[in-house]
CSV table of N, CA and C in Angstrom, one decimal:
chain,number,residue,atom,x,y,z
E,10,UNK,N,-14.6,-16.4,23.6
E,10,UNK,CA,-14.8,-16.2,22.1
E,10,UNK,C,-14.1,-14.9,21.6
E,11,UNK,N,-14.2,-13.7,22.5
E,11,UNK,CA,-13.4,-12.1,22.3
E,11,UNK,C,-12.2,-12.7,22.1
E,12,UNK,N,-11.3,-13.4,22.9
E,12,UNK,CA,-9.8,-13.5,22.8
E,12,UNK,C,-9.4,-14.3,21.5
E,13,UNK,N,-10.2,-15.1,21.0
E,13,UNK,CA,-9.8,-16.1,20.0
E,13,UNK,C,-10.2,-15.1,18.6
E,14,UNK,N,-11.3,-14.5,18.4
E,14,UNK,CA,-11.6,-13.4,17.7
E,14,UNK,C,-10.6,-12.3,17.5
E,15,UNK,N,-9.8,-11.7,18.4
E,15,UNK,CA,-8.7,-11.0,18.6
E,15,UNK,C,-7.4,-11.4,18.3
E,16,UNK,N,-7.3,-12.7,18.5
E,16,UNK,CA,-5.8,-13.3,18.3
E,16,UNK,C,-6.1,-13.7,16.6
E,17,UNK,N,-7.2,-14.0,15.8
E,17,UNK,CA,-7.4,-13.9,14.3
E,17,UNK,C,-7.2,-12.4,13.8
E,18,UNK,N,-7.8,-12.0,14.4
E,18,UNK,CA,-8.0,-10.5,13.8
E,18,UNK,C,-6.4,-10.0,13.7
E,19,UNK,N,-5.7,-10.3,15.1
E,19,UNK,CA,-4.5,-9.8,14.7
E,19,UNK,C,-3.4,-10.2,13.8
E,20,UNK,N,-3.8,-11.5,13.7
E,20,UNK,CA,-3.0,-13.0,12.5
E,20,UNK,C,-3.4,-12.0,10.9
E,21,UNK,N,-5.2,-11.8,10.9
E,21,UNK,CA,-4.7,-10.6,9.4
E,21,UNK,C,-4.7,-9.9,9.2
E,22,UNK,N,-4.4,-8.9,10.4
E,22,UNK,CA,-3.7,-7.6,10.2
E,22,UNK,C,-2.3,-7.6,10.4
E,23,UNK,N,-1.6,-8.7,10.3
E,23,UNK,CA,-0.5,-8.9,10.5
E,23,UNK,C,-0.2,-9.5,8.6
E,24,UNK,N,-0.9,-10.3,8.5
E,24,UNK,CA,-0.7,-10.7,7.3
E,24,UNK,C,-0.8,-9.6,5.7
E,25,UNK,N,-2.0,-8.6,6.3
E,25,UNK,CA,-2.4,-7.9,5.6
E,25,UNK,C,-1.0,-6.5,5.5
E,26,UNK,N,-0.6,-6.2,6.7
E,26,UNK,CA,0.5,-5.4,6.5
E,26,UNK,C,1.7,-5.9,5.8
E,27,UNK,N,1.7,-7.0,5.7
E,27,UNK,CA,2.9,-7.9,5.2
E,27,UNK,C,2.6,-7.7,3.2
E,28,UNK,N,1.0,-8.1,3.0
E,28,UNK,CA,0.7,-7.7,1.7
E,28,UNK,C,1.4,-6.3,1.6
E,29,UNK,N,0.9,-5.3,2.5
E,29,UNK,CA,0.5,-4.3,2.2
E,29,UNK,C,2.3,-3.5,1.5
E,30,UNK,N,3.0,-4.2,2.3
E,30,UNK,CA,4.7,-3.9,2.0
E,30,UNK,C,5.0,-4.3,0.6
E,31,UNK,N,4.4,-5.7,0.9
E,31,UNK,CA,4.8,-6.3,-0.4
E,31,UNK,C,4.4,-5.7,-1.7
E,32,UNK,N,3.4,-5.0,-1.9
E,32,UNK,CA,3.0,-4.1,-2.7
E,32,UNK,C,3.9,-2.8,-3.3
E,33,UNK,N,3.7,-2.6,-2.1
E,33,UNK,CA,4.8,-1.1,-2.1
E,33,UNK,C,6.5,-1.1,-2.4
E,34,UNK,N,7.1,-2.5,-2.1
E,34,UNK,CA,8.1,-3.2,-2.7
E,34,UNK,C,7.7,-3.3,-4.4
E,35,UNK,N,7.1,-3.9,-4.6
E,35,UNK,CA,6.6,-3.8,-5.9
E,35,UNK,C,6.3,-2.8,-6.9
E,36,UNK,N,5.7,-1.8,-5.9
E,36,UNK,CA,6.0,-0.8,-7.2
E,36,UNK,C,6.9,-0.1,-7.1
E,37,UNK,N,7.8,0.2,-6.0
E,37,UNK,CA,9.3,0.6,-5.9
E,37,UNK,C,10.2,0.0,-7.0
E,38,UNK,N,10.2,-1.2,-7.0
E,38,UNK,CA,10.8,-2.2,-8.5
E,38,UNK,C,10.3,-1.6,-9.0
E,39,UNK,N,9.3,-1.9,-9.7
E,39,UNK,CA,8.9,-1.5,-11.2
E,39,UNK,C,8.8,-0.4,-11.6
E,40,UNK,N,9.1,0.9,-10.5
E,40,UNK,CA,9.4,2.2,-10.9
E,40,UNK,C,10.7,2.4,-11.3
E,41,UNK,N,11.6,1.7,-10.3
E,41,UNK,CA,13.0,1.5,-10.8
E,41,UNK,C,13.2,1.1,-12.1
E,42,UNK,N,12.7,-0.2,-12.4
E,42,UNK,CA,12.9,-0.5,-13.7
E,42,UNK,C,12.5,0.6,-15.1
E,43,UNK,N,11.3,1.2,-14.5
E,43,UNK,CA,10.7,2.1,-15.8
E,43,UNK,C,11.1,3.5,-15.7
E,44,UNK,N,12.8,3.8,-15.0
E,44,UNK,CA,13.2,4.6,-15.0
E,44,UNK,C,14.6,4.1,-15.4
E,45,UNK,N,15.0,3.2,-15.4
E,45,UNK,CA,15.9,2.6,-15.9
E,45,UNK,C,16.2,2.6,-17.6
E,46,UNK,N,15.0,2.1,-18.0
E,46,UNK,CA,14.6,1.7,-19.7
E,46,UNK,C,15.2,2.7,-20.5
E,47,UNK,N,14.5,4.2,-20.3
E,47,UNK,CA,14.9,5.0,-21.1
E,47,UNK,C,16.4,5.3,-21.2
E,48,UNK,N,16.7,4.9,-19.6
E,48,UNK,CA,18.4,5.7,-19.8
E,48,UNK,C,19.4,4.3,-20.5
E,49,UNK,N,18.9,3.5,-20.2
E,49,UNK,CA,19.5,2.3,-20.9
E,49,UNK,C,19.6,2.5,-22.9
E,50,UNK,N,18.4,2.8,-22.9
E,50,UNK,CA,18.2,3.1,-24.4
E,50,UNK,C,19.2,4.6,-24.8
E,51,UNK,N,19.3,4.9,-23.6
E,51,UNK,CA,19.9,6.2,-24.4
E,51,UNK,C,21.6,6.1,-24.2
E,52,UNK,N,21.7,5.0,-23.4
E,52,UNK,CA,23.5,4.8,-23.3
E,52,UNK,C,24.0,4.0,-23.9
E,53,UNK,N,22.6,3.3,-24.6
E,53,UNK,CA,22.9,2.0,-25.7
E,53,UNK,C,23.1,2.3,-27.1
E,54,UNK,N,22.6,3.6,-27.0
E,54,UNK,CA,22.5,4.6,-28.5
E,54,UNK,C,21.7,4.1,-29.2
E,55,UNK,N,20.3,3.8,-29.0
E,55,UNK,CA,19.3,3.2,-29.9
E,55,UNK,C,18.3,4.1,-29.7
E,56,UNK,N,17.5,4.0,-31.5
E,56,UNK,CA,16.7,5.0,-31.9
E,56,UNK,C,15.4,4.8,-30.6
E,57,UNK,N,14.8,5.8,-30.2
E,57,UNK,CA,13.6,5.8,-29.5
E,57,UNK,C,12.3,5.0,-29.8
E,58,UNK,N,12.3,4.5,-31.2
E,58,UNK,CA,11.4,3.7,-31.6
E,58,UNK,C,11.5,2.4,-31.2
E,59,UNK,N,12.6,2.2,-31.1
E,59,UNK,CA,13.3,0.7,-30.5
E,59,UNK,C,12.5,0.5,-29.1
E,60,UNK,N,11.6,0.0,-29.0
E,60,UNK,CA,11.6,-1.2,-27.4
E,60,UNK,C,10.3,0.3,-27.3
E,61,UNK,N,9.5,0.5,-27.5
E,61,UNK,CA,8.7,1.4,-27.4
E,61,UNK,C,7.2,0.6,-26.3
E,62,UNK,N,7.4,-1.0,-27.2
E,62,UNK,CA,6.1,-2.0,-26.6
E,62,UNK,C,7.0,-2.6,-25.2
E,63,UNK,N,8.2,-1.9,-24.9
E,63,UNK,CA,8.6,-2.5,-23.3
E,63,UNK,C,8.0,-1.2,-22.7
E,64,UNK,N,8.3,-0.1,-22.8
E,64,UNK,CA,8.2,0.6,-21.7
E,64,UNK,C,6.7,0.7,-22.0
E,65,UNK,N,5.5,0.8,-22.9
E,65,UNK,CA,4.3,0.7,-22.6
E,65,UNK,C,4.4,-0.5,-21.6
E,66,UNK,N,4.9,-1.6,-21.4
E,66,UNK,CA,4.3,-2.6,-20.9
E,66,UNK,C,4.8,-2.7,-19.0
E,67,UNK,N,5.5,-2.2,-19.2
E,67,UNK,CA,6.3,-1.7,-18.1
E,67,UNK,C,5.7,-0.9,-17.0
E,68,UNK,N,4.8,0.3,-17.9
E,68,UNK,CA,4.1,1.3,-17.4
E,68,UNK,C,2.6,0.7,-17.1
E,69,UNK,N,2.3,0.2,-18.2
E,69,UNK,CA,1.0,-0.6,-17.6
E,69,UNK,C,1.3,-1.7,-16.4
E,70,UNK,N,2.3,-2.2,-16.0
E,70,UNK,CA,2.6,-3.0,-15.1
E,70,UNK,C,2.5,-2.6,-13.7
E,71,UNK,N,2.8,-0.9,-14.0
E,71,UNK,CA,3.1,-0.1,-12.5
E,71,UNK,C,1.5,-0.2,-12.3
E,72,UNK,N,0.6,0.4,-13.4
E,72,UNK,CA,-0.4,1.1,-13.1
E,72,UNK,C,-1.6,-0.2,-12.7
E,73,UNK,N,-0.9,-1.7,-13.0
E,73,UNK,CA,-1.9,-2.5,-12.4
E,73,UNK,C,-1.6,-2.8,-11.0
E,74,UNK,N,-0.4,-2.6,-10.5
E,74,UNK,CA,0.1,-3.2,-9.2
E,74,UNK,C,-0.5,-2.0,-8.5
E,75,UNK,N,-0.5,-0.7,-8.8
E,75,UNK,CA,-1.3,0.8,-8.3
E,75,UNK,C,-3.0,0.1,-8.1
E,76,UNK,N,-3.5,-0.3,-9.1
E,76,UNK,CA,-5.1,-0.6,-9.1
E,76,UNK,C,-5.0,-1.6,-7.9
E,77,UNK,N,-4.0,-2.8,-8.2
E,77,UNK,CA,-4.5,-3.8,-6.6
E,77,UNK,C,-4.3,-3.7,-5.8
E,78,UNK,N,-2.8,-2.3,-5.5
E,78,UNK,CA,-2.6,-2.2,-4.4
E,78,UNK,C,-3.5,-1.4,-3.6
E,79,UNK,N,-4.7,-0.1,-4.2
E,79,UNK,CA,-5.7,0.1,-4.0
E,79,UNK,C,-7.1,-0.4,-3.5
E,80,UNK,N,-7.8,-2.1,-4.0
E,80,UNK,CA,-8.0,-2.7,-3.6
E,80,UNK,C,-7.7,-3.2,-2.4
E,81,UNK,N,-6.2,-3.7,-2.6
E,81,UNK,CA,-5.8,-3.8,-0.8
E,81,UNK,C,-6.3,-3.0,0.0
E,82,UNK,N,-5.8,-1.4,-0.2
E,82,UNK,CA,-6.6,-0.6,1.0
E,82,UNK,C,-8.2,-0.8,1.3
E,83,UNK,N,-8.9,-1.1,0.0
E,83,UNK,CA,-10.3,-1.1,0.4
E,83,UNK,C,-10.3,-2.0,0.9
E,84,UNK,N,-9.6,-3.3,0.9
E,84,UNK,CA,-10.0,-4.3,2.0
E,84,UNK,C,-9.7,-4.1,3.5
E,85,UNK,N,-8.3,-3.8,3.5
E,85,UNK,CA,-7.5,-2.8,5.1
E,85,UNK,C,-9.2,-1.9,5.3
E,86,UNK,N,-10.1,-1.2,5.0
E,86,UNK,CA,-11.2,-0.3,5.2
E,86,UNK,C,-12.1,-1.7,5.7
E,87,UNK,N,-12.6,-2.2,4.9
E,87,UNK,CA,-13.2,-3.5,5.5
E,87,UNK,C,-13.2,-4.4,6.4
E,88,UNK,N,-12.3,-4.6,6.6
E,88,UNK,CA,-11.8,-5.8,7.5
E,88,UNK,C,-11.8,-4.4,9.0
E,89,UNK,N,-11.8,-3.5,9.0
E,89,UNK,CA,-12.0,-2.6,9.8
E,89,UNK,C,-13.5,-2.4,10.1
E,90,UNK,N,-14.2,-2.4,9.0
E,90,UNK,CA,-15.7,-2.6,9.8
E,90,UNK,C,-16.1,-3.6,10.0
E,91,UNK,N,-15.4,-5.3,9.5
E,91,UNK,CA,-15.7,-6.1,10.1
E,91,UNK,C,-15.1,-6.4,11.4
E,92,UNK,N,-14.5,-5.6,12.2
E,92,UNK,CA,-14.2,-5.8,13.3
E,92,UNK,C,-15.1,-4.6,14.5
E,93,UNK,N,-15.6,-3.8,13.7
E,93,UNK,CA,-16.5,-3.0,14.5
E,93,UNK,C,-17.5,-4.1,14.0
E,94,UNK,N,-17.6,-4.5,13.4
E,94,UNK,CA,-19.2,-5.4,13.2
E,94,UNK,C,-19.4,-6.5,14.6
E,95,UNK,N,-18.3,-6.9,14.8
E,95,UNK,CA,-18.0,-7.9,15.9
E,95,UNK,C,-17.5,-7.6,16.7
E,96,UNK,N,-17.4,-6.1,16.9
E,96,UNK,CA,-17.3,-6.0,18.4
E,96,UNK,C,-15.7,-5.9,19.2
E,97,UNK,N,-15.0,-6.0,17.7
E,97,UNK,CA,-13.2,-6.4,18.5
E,97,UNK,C,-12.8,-5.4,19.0
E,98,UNK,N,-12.0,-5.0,20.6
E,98,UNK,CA,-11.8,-4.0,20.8
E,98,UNK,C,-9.8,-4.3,20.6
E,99,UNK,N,-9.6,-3.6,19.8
E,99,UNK,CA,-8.2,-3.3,19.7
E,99,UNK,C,-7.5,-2.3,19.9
E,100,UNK,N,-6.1,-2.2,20.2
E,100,UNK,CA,-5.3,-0.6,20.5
E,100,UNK,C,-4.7,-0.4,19.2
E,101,UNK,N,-4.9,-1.7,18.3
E,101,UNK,CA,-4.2,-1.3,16.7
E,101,UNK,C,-4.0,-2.4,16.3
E,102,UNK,N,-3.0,-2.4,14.6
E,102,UNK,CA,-2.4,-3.6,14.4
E,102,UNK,C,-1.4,-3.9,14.4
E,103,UNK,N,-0.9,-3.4,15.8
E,103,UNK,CA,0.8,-4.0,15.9
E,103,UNK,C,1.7,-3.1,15.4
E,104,UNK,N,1.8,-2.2,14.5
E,104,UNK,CA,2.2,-2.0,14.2
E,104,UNK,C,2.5,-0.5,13.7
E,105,UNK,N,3.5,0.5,13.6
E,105,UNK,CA,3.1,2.1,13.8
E,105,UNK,C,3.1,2.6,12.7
E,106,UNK,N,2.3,3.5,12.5
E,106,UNK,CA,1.6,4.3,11.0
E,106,UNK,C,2.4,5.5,11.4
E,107,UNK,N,3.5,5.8,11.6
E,107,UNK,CA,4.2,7.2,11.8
E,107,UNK,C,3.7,8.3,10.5
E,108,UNK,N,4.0,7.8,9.0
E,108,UNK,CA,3.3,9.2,8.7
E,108,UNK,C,1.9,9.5,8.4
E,109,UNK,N,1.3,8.1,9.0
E,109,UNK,CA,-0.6,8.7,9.0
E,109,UNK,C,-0.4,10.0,10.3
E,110,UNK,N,0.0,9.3,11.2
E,110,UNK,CA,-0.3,10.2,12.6
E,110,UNK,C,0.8,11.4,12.2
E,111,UNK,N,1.8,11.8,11.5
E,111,UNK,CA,2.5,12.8,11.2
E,111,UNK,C,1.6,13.5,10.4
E,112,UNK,N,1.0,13.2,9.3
E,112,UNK,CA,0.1,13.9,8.7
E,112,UNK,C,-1.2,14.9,9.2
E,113,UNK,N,-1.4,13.6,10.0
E,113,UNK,CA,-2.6,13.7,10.5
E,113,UNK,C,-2.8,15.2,11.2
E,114,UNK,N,-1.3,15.1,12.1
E,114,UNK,CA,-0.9,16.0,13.0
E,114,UNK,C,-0.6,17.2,12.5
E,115,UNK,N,-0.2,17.3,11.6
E,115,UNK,CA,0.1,18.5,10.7
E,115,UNK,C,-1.1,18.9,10.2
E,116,UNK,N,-1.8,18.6,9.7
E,116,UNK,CA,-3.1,19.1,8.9
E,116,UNK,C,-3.9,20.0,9.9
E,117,UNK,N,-4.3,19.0,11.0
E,117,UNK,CA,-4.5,19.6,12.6
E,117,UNK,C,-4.0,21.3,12.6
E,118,UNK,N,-2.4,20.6,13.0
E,118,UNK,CA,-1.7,22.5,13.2
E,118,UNK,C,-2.5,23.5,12.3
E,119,UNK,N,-2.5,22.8,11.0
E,119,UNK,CA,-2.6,23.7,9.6
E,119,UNK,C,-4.0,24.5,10.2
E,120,UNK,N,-5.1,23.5,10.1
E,120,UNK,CA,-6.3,24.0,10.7
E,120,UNK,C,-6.2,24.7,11.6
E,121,UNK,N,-5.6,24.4,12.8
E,121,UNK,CA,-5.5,25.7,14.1
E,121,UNK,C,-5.1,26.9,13.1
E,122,UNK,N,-3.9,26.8,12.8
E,122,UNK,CA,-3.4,28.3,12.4
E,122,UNK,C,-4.0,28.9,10.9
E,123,UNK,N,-5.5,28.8,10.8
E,123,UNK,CA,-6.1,29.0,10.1
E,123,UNK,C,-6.9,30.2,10.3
């Protein structure tokens, strides 16, 4: 039952990293784009009043993809205590968190040389 438990568990944490990109692709676009707008407007020579309800809508578009992609992590948090709930013993999810453990590591130093 552990092995079949484990080979799920790692199907969505596999899946979940795949969201989790896909997100972060997402608001890379939409940052691109809402950095784009202005200079567009300004090489197009149009008054600033012009297209005022795109880039509101543009900006709200980042800041909802920011809210779900937040949610995602609370669920990445969950699905982690559902796996201490059951017991899964894993070495990870496949996958490497270079700047969690970079940070991590530094904050560390920081604190020693404190």
């Amino acid at each position: 039952m552990q092995s079949i438990r484990l080979k799920v568990m790692k199907d969505v944490v596999r899946d979940l990293h795949e969201a989790e990109i896909a997100f972060d692709d997402a608001i890379s676009a939409v940052a691109t784009l809402s950095a784009a707008l202005p200079q567009a407007r300004i090489r197009a020579k149009v008054a600033a009043t012009v297209g005022q309800g795109v880039i509101d809508s543009v900006l709200q578009a980042c800041s909802l993809i920011g809210q779900a992609r937040a949610k995602l992590v609370d669920t990445h948090n969950q699905l982690s205590d559902v796996k201490d709930q059951l017991k899964i013993v894993a070495a990870g999810g496949g996958y490497e968190k270079p700047l969690e453990s970079t940070f991590l590591t530094a904050v560390r130093t920081e604190d020693i040389a404190a």
